[in-house]
């Protein structure tokens, strides 16, 4: 099922376009061929439903395949909406940067000066956390804090108050450690500076100027549209509908809840491609602000979990053999979203899915699409080498701990092994994960192993595990882009 949307001479989005539209590389964009490819790959990887949007030459092409719910059989359509998980962080970053443009916020302001209610258990470290560091995941705050602040408009305030007792993953500025807590704090900053809830501020300052009528933040708003149901299951079998559509509390919205159609997300990306302009010429962001968001703020030791080569202000940054790109991934209890933008080609691609082997679908489909539309050669999916190099795990054995997680590295039956355990407030997320480690490579940023045995909810194949060192000399392990410091032997 396809739908084309383009800009008219006045700069407005309109239905139209047609088969065989020309892309930026001068080739025919054969929508029938890509529809067939989406259908085939979706079925092969047991993804119940998927929508795809491609922005090229100022035109958004929208495709849909499969069903939104295997129980009801409702078909996926181009205007269907999906839970997009952590891609919400880019929307929150865009909103924060709009406040910077309006003179309401300084990127290098201390968070505690802007938001006195913010604190961590370490007062000295708290004073080192800036808005910029939260945007770039270098503030040291954790990802594994899922406090439910309730359904009221004060939910972010409640979350930030509860987070005062949550230890940092690492000292601010010593490393990137992907975290959701920081983005909830950013959402609360938005509320304090605008006098609006994060949901309303995003709608009025970003979504409405862009005409994004199929983008929302609250579950009840999604009921107006065809909404995708999450699906869960073991690898190699068709997933079944999840017991609940959305399990995330409202309070984590700025970090993890955007509900959108693929086409709307492509239009959001189009604003960033067009230097901050909405289709009708309304300026959402200043050109310099758009550029600053995709300027490298942090290096990334783990270049495989989300394919990151670096991090900007909200954006994940990519380097595809010299071709620069940016985007973000998102996951939400069985729904997976992928956004990739290639500014040199004026191309943005969005894939939204509701379960199954979504990451494999993404790899195959985006590899082909970006090669054809933008001359991009994406790397091979991460995995264990056929002939592993000789890398001794002994220097890395021990216990690593951060809020909500304990990682134990050692040997089992003479082979490298890792146990990943959720503890404290996170103990009910999952049973402990026991994983075998296979050496992969040494890099300038750390030593890489491939973990197997995590299960499909965490990794369909191998999970990258990177042993690295923080800038203050502390040893750490990266799992899921989170830095977990090593516990001194006397404490372990």
XYZ file of C-alpha atoms in Angstrom:
492
model
C 0.000 0.000 0.000
C 1.523 3.325 -1.052
C 0.963 7.044 -0.623
C 2.944 9.969 -2.036
C 3.175 13.398 -0.493
C 5.190 16.312 -1.854
C 5.668 20.074 -1.573
C 3.689 22.370 -3.847
C 4.939 25.699 -5.201
C 3.925 27.433 -1.959
C 5.971 25.042 0.128
C 2.971 23.149 1.512
C 2.781 19.382 1.864
C 0.238 17.954 -0.554
C -0.899 14.574 -1.797
C 0.392 13.810 -5.231
C 3.643 12.730 -6.835
C 3.491 9.527 -8.765
C 5.236 6.401 -9.830
C 8.744 6.793 -11.127
C 9.492 10.049 -9.246
C 13.106 11.188 -9.707
C 15.426 10.953 -6.713
C 18.450 13.099 -5.921
C 20.834 10.755 -7.739
C 18.904 10.963 -10.977
C 17.487 7.461 -10.858
C 13.883 6.338 -10.972
C 12.381 5.649 -7.566
C 10.335 2.593 -8.413
C 7.723 2.467 -5.674
C 6.258 -0.796 -6.911
C 9.666 -2.459 -6.565
C 10.204 -1.079 -3.065
C 6.700 -2.129 -2.027
C 7.475 -5.658 -3.138
C 10.814 -5.554 -1.330
C 9.187 -4.314 1.880
C 6.530 -7.030 1.647
C 9.101 -9.757 1.066
C 11.550 -8.749 3.780
C 8.777 -8.134 6.308
C 7.401 -11.633 5.772
C 10.852 -13.241 5.779
C 11.691 -11.719 9.150
C 8.267 -12.385 10.676
C 7.484 -8.717 11.283
C 3.669 -8.468 11.572
C 3.409 -4.943 10.178
C 5.668 -2.168 8.938
C 5.458 1.275 7.414
C 8.208 2.934 5.390
C 8.620 6.583 4.455
C 11.288 7.917 2.108
C 11.940 11.646 1.749
C 13.850 12.483 -1.422
C 13.781 15.574 -3.643
C 11.237 17.214 -1.354
C 8.745 14.379 -1.702
C 7.675 11.878 0.923
C 6.799 8.417 -0.378
C 4.892 6.257 2.121
C 4.517 2.472 1.975
C 2.829 -0.001 4.310
C 2.869 -3.773 4.630
C 1.302 -6.454 6.815
C -1.044 -6.006 9.756
C -1.185 -3.776 12.809
C -2.507 -6.586 15.010
C -2.214 -10.307 14.260
C -5.228 -10.976 16.450
C -7.608 -8.670 14.594
C -5.993 -8.702 11.164
C -6.315 -4.921 10.750
C -4.067 -3.937 7.850
C -1.167 -1.513 8.205
C -1.685 1.642 6.123
C 0.661 4.572 5.414
C -1.138 6.744 7.971
C -0.942 4.155 10.776
C 0.816 5.276 13.953
C 3.437 3.333 15.905
C 5.194 3.641 19.249
C 8.617 5.053 18.363
C 10.443 4.720 21.682
C 13.691 6.610 22.092
C 13.356 8.594 18.876
C 11.374 10.838 21.233
C 14.763 12.107 22.418
C 15.357 13.858 19.090
C 11.983 15.607 19.358
C 12.780 16.708 22.914
C 16.214 17.898 21.790
C 14.597 19.894 18.986
C 12.199 21.485 21.472
C 15.056 22.337 23.854
C 17.024 23.898 21.003
C 14.026 25.995 20.079
C 14.093 27.417 23.611
C 17.793 28.148 23.092
C 16.899 30.051 19.905
C 14.255 31.995 21.835
C 16.855 33.079 24.377
C 15.184 31.190 27.214
C 18.002 28.698 27.763
C 21.813 28.500 27.569
C 23.257 25.174 26.420
C 26.131 25.463 28.856
C 24.020 26.465 31.835
C 24.208 24.194 34.857
C 21.021 22.192 35.036
C 20.710 22.866 38.767
C 20.790 26.627 38.102
C 17.914 26.352 35.621
C 16.063 23.677 37.566
C 16.832 23.948 41.314
C 14.766 20.830 42.019
C 17.356 18.737 40.101
C 20.041 16.935 42.095
C 22.027 13.700 42.321
C 23.517 11.958 45.374
C 26.852 13.644 44.534
C 26.530 17.442 45.022
C 29.881 18.190 43.345
C 28.948 16.129 40.284
C 25.513 17.735 40.163
C 27.181 21.111 39.639
C 29.045 19.722 36.607
C 25.931 18.623 34.708
C 24.935 21.072 31.983
C 22.122 21.156 29.446
C 24.638 20.313 26.719
C 25.838 17.250 28.606
C 22.308 15.931 29.043
C 21.609 16.400 25.330
C 24.793 14.525 24.372
C 24.505 11.760 27.015
C 27.716 12.892 28.718
C 26.127 14.012 32.006
C 26.677 10.615 33.644
C 22.994 10.078 34.478
C 21.537 6.616 34.071
C 19.093 5.055 31.632
C 17.728 2.445 33.990
C 15.356 4.478 36.125
C 11.742 4.043 35.149
C 9.868 5.903 37.886
C 6.120 6.173 37.336
C 5.137 9.734 38.153
C 1.464 9.038 37.512
C -0.838 10.328 34.777
C -1.157 13.903 35.981
C 0.486 16.978 34.511
C 2.930 16.929 37.433
C 4.410 13.558 36.434
C 7.757 14.952 35.225
C 8.154 16.957 38.411
C 7.567 13.764 40.400
C 10.100 11.858 38.315
C 12.805 14.513 38.757
C 12.185 14.602 42.506
C 12.522 10.816 42.758
C 15.674 10.846 40.602
C 17.562 12.890 43.208
C 18.484 9.605 44.931
C 19.643 7.762 41.789
C 23.449 7.374 41.560
C 25.263 8.493 38.410
C 26.574 5.904 35.968
C 29.881 7.780 35.782
C 31.279 11.244 36.580
C 29.914 13.984 34.280
C 32.043 14.618 31.228
C 34.123 11.424 31.534
C 32.278 9.415 28.867
C 29.115 8.998 26.901
C 26.586 6.782 28.656
C 23.243 6.594 26.905
C 20.538 7.659 29.330
C 16.845 8.396 29.478
C 16.812 10.120 32.859
C 18.576 13.159 31.410
C 15.915 13.618 28.766
C 13.141 13.557 31.345
C 15.053 16.296 33.168
C 15.239 18.228 29.872
C 11.490 17.791 29.494
C 10.994 19.230 32.962
C 13.220 22.202 32.069
C 10.899 22.825 29.113
C 7.913 22.826 31.453
C 9.471 25.291 33.896
C 10.602 27.702 31.166
C 7.388 27.622 29.111
C 4.728 27.141 31.780
C 3.327 24.282 29.676
C 3.520 20.522 29.985
C 6.186 18.904 27.824
C 3.403 17.372 25.725
C 1.763 20.730 25.024
C 5.032 22.586 24.448
C 6.135 19.987 21.910
C 2.784 20.173 20.145
C 2.709 23.971 19.989
C 6.371 24.668 19.242
C 7.325 21.747 16.970
C 4.466 19.518 15.831
C 1.888 22.181 14.928
C 4.262 24.410 12.905
C 5.229 21.350 10.867
C 1.632 20.220 10.350
C 2.340 16.831 11.928
C -1.218 15.689 12.563
C -0.215 12.029 12.937
C 2.306 12.649 15.734
C 1.374 12.651 19.427
C 2.694 11.911 22.908
C -0.280 10.535 24.850
C -1.855 7.098 24.367
C -5.397 8.480 24.358
C -4.497 10.703 21.413
C -3.511 7.638 19.391
C -7.066 6.286 19.576
C -8.042 8.686 16.781
C -5.857 6.725 14.353
C -5.001 3.220 13.212
C -2.504 2.279 15.942
C -0.029 -0.597 15.718
C -0.122 -3.241 18.444
C 3.128 -4.515 19.937
C 4.030 -8.163 19.324
C 6.417 -10.367 21.315
C 7.857 -13.846 20.829
C 10.868 -16.063 20.349
C 13.136 -15.784 17.322
C 12.087 -17.981 14.388
C 8.369 -17.907 15.217
C 5.586 -15.479 14.431
C 5.242 -13.100 17.402
C 1.956 -12.799 19.235
C 0.181 -9.602 20.375
C 1.641 -8.256 23.610
C -0.513 -8.325 26.775
C -0.620 -4.519 26.780
C -0.169 -1.889 24.092
C 2.113 0.482 26.002
C 3.683 -0.150 29.392
C 5.706 3.051 29.741
C 4.592 5.628 32.316
C 3.739 9.122 31.127
C 6.711 10.494 33.058
C 9.251 8.999 30.636
C 7.622 10.659 27.607
C 10.478 13.098 26.807
C 12.867 10.142 26.616
C 10.704 7.413 25.181
C 7.226 8.176 23.894
C 6.566 9.639 20.506
C 3.682 8.042 18.611
C 3.930 8.780 14.906
C 3.319 7.722 11.357
C 6.390 7.076 9.222
C 5.462 9.943 6.927
C 5.185 12.436 9.774
C 8.607 11.418 11.049
C 10.064 11.907 7.581
C 8.543 15.409 7.517
C 10.097 16.138 10.902
C 13.442 15.082 9.437
C 12.694 17.279 6.429
C 12.654 20.352 8.675
C 16.162 19.484 9.854
C 17.282 18.917 6.264
C 15.818 22.282 5.258
C 17.776 24.295 7.810
C 14.973 24.530 10.368
C 12.152 25.647 8.053
C 8.623 24.248 8.102
C 7.016 23.559 4.708
C 5.105 26.866 4.802
C 8.277 28.828 5.507
C 7.786 29.103 9.268
C 11.131 28.970 11.016
C 11.189 26.273 13.702
C 14.953 26.372 14.324
C 17.742 28.698 13.248
C 20.112 27.241 10.603
C 23.055 27.411 13.008
C 21.057 25.545 15.625
C 20.200 22.773 13.177
C 23.891 22.460 12.314
C 24.901 22.459 15.989
C 22.594 19.536 16.722
C 24.506 17.291 14.345
C 27.985 18.477 15.330
C 29.990 15.818 17.149
C 29.882 16.276 20.917
C 31.084 12.835 22.028
C 32.958 9.816 20.755
C 31.255 6.439 21.082
C 33.261 3.341 22.122
C 30.301 1.072 21.266
C 29.793 1.676 17.540
C 27.463 -1.286 17.009
C 24.472 -1.278 19.386
C 22.831 1.614 17.519
C 25.409 1.898 14.689
C 26.731 5.141 16.196
C 30.038 6.740 15.234
C 29.472 9.710 17.534
C 26.794 11.750 19.249
C 25.536 15.277 18.725
C 22.859 17.242 20.565
C 20.123 14.636 20.399
C 21.195 13.028 17.136
C 23.101 9.781 16.716
C 25.870 10.460 14.186
C 26.981 8.048 11.452
C 29.989 7.878 9.152
C 29.375 5.572 6.222
C 32.817 5.417 4.572
C 33.085 9.197 4.565
C 29.383 9.916 3.958
C 28.003 11.678 7.034
C 24.544 10.964 8.361
C 22.430 11.269 11.474
C 19.314 9.665 12.949
C 18.120 7.608 15.908
C 16.671 4.214 16.848
C 13.706 3.551 19.106
C 12.189 0.546 20.883
C 8.952 0.295 22.872
C 7.898 -3.146 24.146
C 7.897 -4.948 20.799
C 7.759 -1.946 18.479
C 10.956 -0.771 16.779
C 11.634 2.431 14.850
C 14.560 3.549 12.688
C 15.330 7.001 11.285
C 18.308 7.744 9.013
C 19.124 11.064 7.326
C 21.801 11.698 4.671
C 22.113 15.479 4.327
C 24.450 15.409 1.329
C 21.753 13.607 -0.675
C 18.720 15.307 0.898
C 17.399 11.885 1.873
C 15.594 10.672 4.992
C 14.303 7.124 5.525
C 11.954 5.959 8.295
C 10.923 2.403 9.159
C 8.326 1.660 11.862
C 7.581 -1.936 12.917
C 5.515 -3.804 15.510
C 7.570 -6.887 16.374
C 9.470 -9.847 14.982
C 12.937 -9.617 13.446
C 12.699 -5.864 12.990
C 16.429 -5.175 13.183
C 17.188 -7.652 10.408
C 14.467 -6.075 8.277
C 15.999 -2.657 8.933
C 19.522 -3.789 8.026
C 18.568 -5.342 4.710
C 16.076 -2.702 3.610
C 18.111 0.367 4.604
C 21.307 -1.070 3.145
C 19.608 -1.289 -0.249
C 17.660 1.973 -0.034
C 20.533 4.164 1.133
C 22.915 2.662 -1.392
C 20.535 3.490 -4.233
C 19.344 6.887 -3.035
C 22.431 8.297 -1.359
C 25.444 6.205 -2.365
C 25.798 4.997 1.221
C 27.475 1.722 2.069
C 26.216 0.634 5.476
C 28.410 -1.718 7.531
C 27.603 -5.380 7.953
C 25.483 -6.269 10.991
C 27.479 -6.916 14.143
C 28.380 -10.512 14.862
C 31.041 -12.919 16.095
C 33.882 -13.561 13.614
C 34.273 -17.006 12.110
C 37.817 -17.100 13.469
C 37.934 -15.088 16.709
C 41.201 -13.312 17.529
C 43.158 -14.343 20.586
C 42.048 -11.844 23.238
C 42.387 -12.724 26.920
C 39.307 -11.889 28.993
C 41.287 -12.013 32.254
C 42.039 -8.237 32.420
C 38.300 -7.570 32.257
C 37.020 -10.091 34.777
C 35.259 -8.725 37.824
C 32.067 -6.917 38.813
C 30.665 -3.797 37.180
C 27.819 -1.856 38.777
C 25.550 1.089 38.060
C 22.056 2.028 39.175
C 19.753 -0.921 38.524
C 22.344 -3.204 36.925
C 25.187 -5.520 37.966
C 27.450 -7.062 35.317
C 29.756 -9.936 36.266
C 32.511 -10.994 33.854
C 34.484 -14.205 34.253
C 34.755 -17.679 32.756
C 32.332 -20.575 32.513
C 33.516 -23.990 31.354
C 36.801 -22.381 30.384
C 35.246 -19.779 28.096
C 34.591 -16.037 28.591
C 31.196 -15.423 30.166
C 29.064 -12.471 31.289
C 26.079 -12.311 33.616
C 23.844 -9.238 33.248
C 21.474 -8.785 36.163
C 18.802 -6.178 36.875
C 18.700 -5.200 40.553
C 17.071 -2.728 42.920
C 14.112 -0.928 41.280
C 14.857 -2.654 37.950
C 14.815 -6.228 39.300
C 11.485 -7.107 37.647
C 12.537 -6.051 34.135
C 14.010 -9.435 33.260
C 15.577 -12.532 34.821
C 19.403 -12.487 34.875
C 20.970 -12.926 31.439
C 23.835 -15.420 31.096
C 25.856 -14.832 27.948
C 28.913 -16.362 26.347
C 31.519 -13.872 25.099
C 33.433 -14.252 21.827
C 36.420 -11.962 21.131
C 35.890 -9.652 18.141
C 38.569 -6.951 17.965
C 40.738 -4.369 19.686
C 40.003 -0.718 18.838
C 41.429 2.619 19.949
C 38.376 3.029 22.188
C 38.257 -0.429 23.748
C 38.163 -4.204 23.441
C 35.112 -5.684 21.759
C 33.409 -9.004 22.465
C 30.217 -10.485 21.012
C 27.706 -11.781 23.575
C 25.274 -14.547 22.673
C 22.346 -15.942 24.611
C 20.612 -12.715 25.636
C 17.346 -13.702 23.962
C 15.276 -11.916 21.294
C 14.012 -9.217 23.651
C 17.557 -7.863 23.929
C 19.397 -8.995 20.809
C 18.377 -11.123 17.858
C 21.926 -12.354 17.232
C 25.031 -11.110 19.027
C 25.163 -8.190 21.427
C 28.274 -5.974 21.406
C 30.150 -5.753 24.700
C 32.930 -3.175 24.818
C 35.488 -2.898 27.616
C 36.778 0.657 27.781
C 38.220 3.265 30.130
C 36.639 6.525 31.229
C 38.640 9.728 30.847
C 39.345 9.654 34.611
C 40.966 6.203 34.268
C 38.053 4.130 35.562
C 37.565 0.816 33.779
C 34.056 0.206 32.475
C 32.016 -2.056 30.246
C 29.554 -0.843 27.620
C 26.431 -2.956 27.143
C 23.569 -1.362 25.255
C 25.543 1.904 24.985
C 25.482 2.237 28.796
C 28.785 2.680 30.625
C 28.985 0.501 33.738
C 32.077 1.204 35.900
C 34.142 -1.624 37.337
C 33.892 -2.140 41.076
C 37.289 -2.210 42.851
C 38.225 -5.776 43.791
C 37.963 -5.055 47.509
C 34.333 -3.962 47.021
C 33.325 -6.587 44.471
